[in-house]
PDB file of C-alpha atoms in Angstrom:
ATOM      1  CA  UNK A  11      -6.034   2.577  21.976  1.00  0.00           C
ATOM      2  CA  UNK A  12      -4.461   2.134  18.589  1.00  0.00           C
ATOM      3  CA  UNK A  13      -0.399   1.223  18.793  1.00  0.00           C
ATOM      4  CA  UNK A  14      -0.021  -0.011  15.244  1.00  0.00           C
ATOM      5  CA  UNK A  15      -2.040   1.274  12.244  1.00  0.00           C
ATOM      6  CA  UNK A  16      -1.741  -0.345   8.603  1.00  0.00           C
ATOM      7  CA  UNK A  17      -2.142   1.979   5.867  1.00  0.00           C
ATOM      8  CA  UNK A  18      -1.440   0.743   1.819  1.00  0.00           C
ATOM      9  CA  UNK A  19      -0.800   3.078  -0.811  1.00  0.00           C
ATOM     10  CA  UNK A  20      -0.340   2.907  -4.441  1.00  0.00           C
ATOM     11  CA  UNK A  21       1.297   5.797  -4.903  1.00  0.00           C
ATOM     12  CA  UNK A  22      -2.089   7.703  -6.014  1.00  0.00           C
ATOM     13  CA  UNK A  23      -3.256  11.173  -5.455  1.00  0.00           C
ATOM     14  CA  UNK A  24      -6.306   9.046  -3.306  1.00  0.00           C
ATOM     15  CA  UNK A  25      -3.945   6.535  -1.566  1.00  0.00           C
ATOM     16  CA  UNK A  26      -1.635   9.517  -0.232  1.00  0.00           C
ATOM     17  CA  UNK A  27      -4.783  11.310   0.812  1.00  0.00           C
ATOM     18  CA  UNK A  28      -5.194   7.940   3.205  1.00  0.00           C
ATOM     19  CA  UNK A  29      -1.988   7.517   4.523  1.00  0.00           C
ATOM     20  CA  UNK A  30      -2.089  11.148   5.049  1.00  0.00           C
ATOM     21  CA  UNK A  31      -4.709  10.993   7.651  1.00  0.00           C
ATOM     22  CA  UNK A  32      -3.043   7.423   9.112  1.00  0.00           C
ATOM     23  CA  UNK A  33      -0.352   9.523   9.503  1.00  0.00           C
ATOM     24  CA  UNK A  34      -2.035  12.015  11.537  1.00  0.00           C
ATOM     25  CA  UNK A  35      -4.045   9.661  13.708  1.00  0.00           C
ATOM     26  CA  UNK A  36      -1.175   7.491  14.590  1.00  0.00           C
ATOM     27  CA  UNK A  37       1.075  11.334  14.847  1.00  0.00           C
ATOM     28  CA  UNK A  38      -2.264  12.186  17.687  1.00  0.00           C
ATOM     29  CA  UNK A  39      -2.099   8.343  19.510  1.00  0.00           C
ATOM     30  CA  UNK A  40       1.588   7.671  19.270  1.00  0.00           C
ATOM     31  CA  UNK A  41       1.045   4.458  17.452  1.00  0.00           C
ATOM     32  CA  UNK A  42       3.708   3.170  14.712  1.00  0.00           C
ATOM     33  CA  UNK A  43       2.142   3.318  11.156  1.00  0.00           C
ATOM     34  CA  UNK A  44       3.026   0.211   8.702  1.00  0.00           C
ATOM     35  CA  UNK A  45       2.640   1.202   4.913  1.00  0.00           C
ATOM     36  CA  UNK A  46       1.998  -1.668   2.665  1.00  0.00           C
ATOM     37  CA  UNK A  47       1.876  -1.442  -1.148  1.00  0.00           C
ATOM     38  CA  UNK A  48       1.520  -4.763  -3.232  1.00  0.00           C
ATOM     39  CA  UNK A  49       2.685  -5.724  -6.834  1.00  0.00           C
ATOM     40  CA  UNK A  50       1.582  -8.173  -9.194  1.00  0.00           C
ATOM     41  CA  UNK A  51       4.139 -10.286 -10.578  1.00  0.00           C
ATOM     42  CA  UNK A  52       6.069  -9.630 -14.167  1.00  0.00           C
ATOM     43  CA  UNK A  53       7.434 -12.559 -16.593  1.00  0.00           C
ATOM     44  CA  UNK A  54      10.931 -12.473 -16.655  1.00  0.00           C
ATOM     45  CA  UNK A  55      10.913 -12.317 -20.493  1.00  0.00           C
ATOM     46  CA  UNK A  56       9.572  -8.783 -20.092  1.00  0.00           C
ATOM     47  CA  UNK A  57      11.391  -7.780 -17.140  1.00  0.00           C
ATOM     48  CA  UNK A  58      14.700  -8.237 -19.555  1.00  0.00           C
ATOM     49  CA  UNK A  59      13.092  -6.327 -22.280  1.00  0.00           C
ATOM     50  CA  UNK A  60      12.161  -3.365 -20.003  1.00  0.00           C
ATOM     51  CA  UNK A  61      16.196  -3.997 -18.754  1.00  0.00           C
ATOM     52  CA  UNK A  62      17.351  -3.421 -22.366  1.00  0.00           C
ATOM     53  CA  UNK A  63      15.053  -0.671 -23.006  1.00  0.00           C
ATOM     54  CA  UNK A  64      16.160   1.605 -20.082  1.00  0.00           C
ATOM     55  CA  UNK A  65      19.326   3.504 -19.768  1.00  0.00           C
ATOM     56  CA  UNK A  66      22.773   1.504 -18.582  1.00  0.00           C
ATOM     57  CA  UNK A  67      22.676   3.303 -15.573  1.00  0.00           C
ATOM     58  CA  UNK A  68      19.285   2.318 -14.310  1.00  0.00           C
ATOM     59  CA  UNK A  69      18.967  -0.953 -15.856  1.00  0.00           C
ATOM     60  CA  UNK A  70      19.656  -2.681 -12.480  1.00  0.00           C
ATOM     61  CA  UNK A  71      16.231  -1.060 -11.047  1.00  0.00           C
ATOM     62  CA  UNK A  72      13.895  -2.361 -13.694  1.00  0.00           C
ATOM     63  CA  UNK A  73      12.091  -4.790 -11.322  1.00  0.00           C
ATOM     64  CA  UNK A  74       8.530  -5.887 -10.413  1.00  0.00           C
ATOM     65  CA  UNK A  75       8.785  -3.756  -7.205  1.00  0.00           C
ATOM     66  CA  UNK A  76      10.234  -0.424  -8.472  1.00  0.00           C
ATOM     67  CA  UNK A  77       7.308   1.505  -8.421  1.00  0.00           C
ATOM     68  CA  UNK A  78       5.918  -0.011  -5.546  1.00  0.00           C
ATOM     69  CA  UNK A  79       9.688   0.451  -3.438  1.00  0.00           C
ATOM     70  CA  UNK A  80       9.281   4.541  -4.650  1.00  0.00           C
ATOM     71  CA  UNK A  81       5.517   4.660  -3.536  1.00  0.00           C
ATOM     72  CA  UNK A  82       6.465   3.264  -0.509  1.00  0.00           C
ATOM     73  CA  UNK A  83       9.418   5.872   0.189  1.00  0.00           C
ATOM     74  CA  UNK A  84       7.319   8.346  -0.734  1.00  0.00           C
ATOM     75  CA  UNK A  85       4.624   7.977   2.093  1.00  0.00           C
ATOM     76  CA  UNK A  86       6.917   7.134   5.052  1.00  0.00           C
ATOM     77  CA  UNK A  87       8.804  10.045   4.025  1.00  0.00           C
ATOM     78  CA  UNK A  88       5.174  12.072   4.623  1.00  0.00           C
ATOM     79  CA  UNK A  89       5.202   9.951   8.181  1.00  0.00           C
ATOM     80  CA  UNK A  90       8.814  10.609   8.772  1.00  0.00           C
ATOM     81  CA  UNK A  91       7.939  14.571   8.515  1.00  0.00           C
ATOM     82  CA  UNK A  92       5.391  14.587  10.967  1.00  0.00           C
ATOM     83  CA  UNK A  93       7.255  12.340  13.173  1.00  0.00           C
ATOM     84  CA  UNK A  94       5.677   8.915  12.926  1.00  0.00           C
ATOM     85  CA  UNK A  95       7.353   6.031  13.665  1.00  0.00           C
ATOM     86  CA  UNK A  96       6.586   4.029   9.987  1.00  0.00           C
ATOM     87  CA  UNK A  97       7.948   0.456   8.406  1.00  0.00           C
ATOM     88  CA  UNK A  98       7.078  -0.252   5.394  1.00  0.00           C
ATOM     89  CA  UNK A  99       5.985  -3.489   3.123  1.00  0.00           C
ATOM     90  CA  UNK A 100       6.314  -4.116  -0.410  1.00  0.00           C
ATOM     91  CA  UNK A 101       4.299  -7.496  -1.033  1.00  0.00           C
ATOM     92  CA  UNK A 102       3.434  -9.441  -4.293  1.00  0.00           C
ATOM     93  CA  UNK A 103       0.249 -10.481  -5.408  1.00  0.00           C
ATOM     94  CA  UNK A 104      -3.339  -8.944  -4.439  1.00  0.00           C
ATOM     95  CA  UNK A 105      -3.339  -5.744  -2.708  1.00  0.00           C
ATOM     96  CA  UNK A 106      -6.167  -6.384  -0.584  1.00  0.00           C
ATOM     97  CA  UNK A 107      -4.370 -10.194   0.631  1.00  0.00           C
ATOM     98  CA  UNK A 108      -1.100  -8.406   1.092  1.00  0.00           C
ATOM     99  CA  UNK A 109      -3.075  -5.454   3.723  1.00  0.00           C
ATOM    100  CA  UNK A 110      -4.677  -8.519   5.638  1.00  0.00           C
ATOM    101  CA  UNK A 111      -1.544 -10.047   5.471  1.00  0.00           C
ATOM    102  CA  UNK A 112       0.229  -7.466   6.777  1.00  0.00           C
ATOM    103  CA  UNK A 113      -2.288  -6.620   9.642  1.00  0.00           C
ATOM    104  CA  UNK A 114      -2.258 -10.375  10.484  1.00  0.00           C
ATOM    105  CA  UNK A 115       1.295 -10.675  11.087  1.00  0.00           C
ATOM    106  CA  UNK A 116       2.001  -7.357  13.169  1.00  0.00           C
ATOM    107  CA  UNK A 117      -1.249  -7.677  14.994  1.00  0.00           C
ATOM    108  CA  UNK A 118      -2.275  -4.450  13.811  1.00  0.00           C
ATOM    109  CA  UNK A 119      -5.108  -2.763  16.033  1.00  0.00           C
ATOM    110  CA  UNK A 120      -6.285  -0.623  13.036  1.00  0.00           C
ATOM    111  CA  UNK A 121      -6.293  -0.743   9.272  1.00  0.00           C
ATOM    112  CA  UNK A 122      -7.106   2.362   7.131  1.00  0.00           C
ATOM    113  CA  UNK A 123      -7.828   2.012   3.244  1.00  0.00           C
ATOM    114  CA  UNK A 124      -9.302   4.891   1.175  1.00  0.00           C
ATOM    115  CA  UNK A 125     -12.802   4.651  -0.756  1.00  0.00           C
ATOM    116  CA  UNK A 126     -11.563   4.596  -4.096  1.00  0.00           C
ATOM    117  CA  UNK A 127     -13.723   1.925  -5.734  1.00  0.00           C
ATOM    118  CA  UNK A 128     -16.258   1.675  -2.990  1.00  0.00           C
ATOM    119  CA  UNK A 129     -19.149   4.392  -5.111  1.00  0.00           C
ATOM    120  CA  UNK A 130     -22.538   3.167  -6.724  1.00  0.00           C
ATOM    121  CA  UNK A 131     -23.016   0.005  -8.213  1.00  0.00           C
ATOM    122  CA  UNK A 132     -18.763  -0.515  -7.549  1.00  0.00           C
ATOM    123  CA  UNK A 133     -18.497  -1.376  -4.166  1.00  0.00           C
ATOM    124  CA  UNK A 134     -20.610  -4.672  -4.774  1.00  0.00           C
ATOM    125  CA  UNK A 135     -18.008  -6.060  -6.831  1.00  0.00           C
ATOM    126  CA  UNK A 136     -15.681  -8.905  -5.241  1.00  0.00           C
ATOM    127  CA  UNK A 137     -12.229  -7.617  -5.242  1.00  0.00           C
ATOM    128  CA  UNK A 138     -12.807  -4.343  -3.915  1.00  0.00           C
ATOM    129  CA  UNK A 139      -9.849  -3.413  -2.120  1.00  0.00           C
ATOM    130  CA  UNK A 140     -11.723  -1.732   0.387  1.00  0.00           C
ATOM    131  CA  UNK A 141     -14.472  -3.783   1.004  1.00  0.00           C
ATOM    132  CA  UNK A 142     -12.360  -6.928   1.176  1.00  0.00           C
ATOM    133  CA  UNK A 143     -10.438  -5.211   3.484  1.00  0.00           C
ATOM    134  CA  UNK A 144     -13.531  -4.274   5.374  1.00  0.00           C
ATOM    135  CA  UNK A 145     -15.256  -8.174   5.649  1.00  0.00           C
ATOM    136  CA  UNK A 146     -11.660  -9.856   6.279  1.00  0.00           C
ATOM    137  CA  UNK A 147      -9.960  -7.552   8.978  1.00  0.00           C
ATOM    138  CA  UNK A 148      -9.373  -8.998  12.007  1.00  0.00           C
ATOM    139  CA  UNK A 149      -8.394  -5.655  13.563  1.00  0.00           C
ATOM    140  CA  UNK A 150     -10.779  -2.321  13.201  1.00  0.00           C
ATOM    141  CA  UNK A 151     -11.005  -0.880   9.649  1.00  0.00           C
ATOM    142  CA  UNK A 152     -11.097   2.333   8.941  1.00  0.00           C
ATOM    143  CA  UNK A 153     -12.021   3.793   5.416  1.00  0.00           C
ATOM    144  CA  UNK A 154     -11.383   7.534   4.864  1.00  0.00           C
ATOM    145  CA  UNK A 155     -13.015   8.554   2.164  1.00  0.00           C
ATOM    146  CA  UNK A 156     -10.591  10.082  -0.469  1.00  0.00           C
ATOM    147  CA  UNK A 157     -12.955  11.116  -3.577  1.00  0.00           C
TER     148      UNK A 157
END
């Protein structure tokens, strides 16, 4: 049925509550789950700034993917613990591109997003993660609702 699941988080409360169900389906069908978390890109001029700013010892990690590398640890460490097979992929640029990337390039037979931004007069406007996600697939989409 399903052997490889995309799931992207942003490290939210409503993103973990989606890969935590990816995790179980793909824990129930044996499939490998693929996490994918996207950045948008930082000047250098700032990046340098934040360097100087943070403590010697952690300058080195001021970088446009830091929070996104730590999101993504934290929910394959959630897959690891149930024991799902996960890889994970930190992309720049728009989240929703970077899923349907992603999906494109592992031929991914499912994709799971959470609602977050899909309520009332919200889910009609272009960018929605979710429904971008949900008009471009070319796998099966799955959106678990997480509010």
């Amino acid at each position: 049925m399903f052997n490889s699941i995309v799931v992207a988080t942003d490290g939210s409360d409503t993103a973990t509550q989606a890969v935590r169900e990816a995790v179980d389906l793909a824990g129930a069908v044996g499939a490998k789950l693929e996490i994918v978390s996207a950045y948008a890109p930082v000047s250098e001029q700032r990046l340098r700034a934040e360097r100087r700013d943070a403590p010697e010892d952690v300058q080195w990690a001021v970088s446009p993917k830091q929070e996104v590398e730590t999101a993504l640890s934290e929910a394959a460490d959630i897959a690891r613990e149930a024991g799902v097979t996960v890889g994970t992929h930190a992309r720049q640029g728009d989240p929703a591109d970077a899923i349907l990337a992603v999906a494109e390039e592992l031929e991914a037979d499912l994709v799971i997003v959470g609602n977050k931004g899909m309520t009332g007069a919200k889910r009609f406007l272009l960018g929605s993660v979710p429904n971008k996600v949900s008009h471009h697939a070319s796998s099966s989409v799955l959106i678990v609702r997480t509010t």
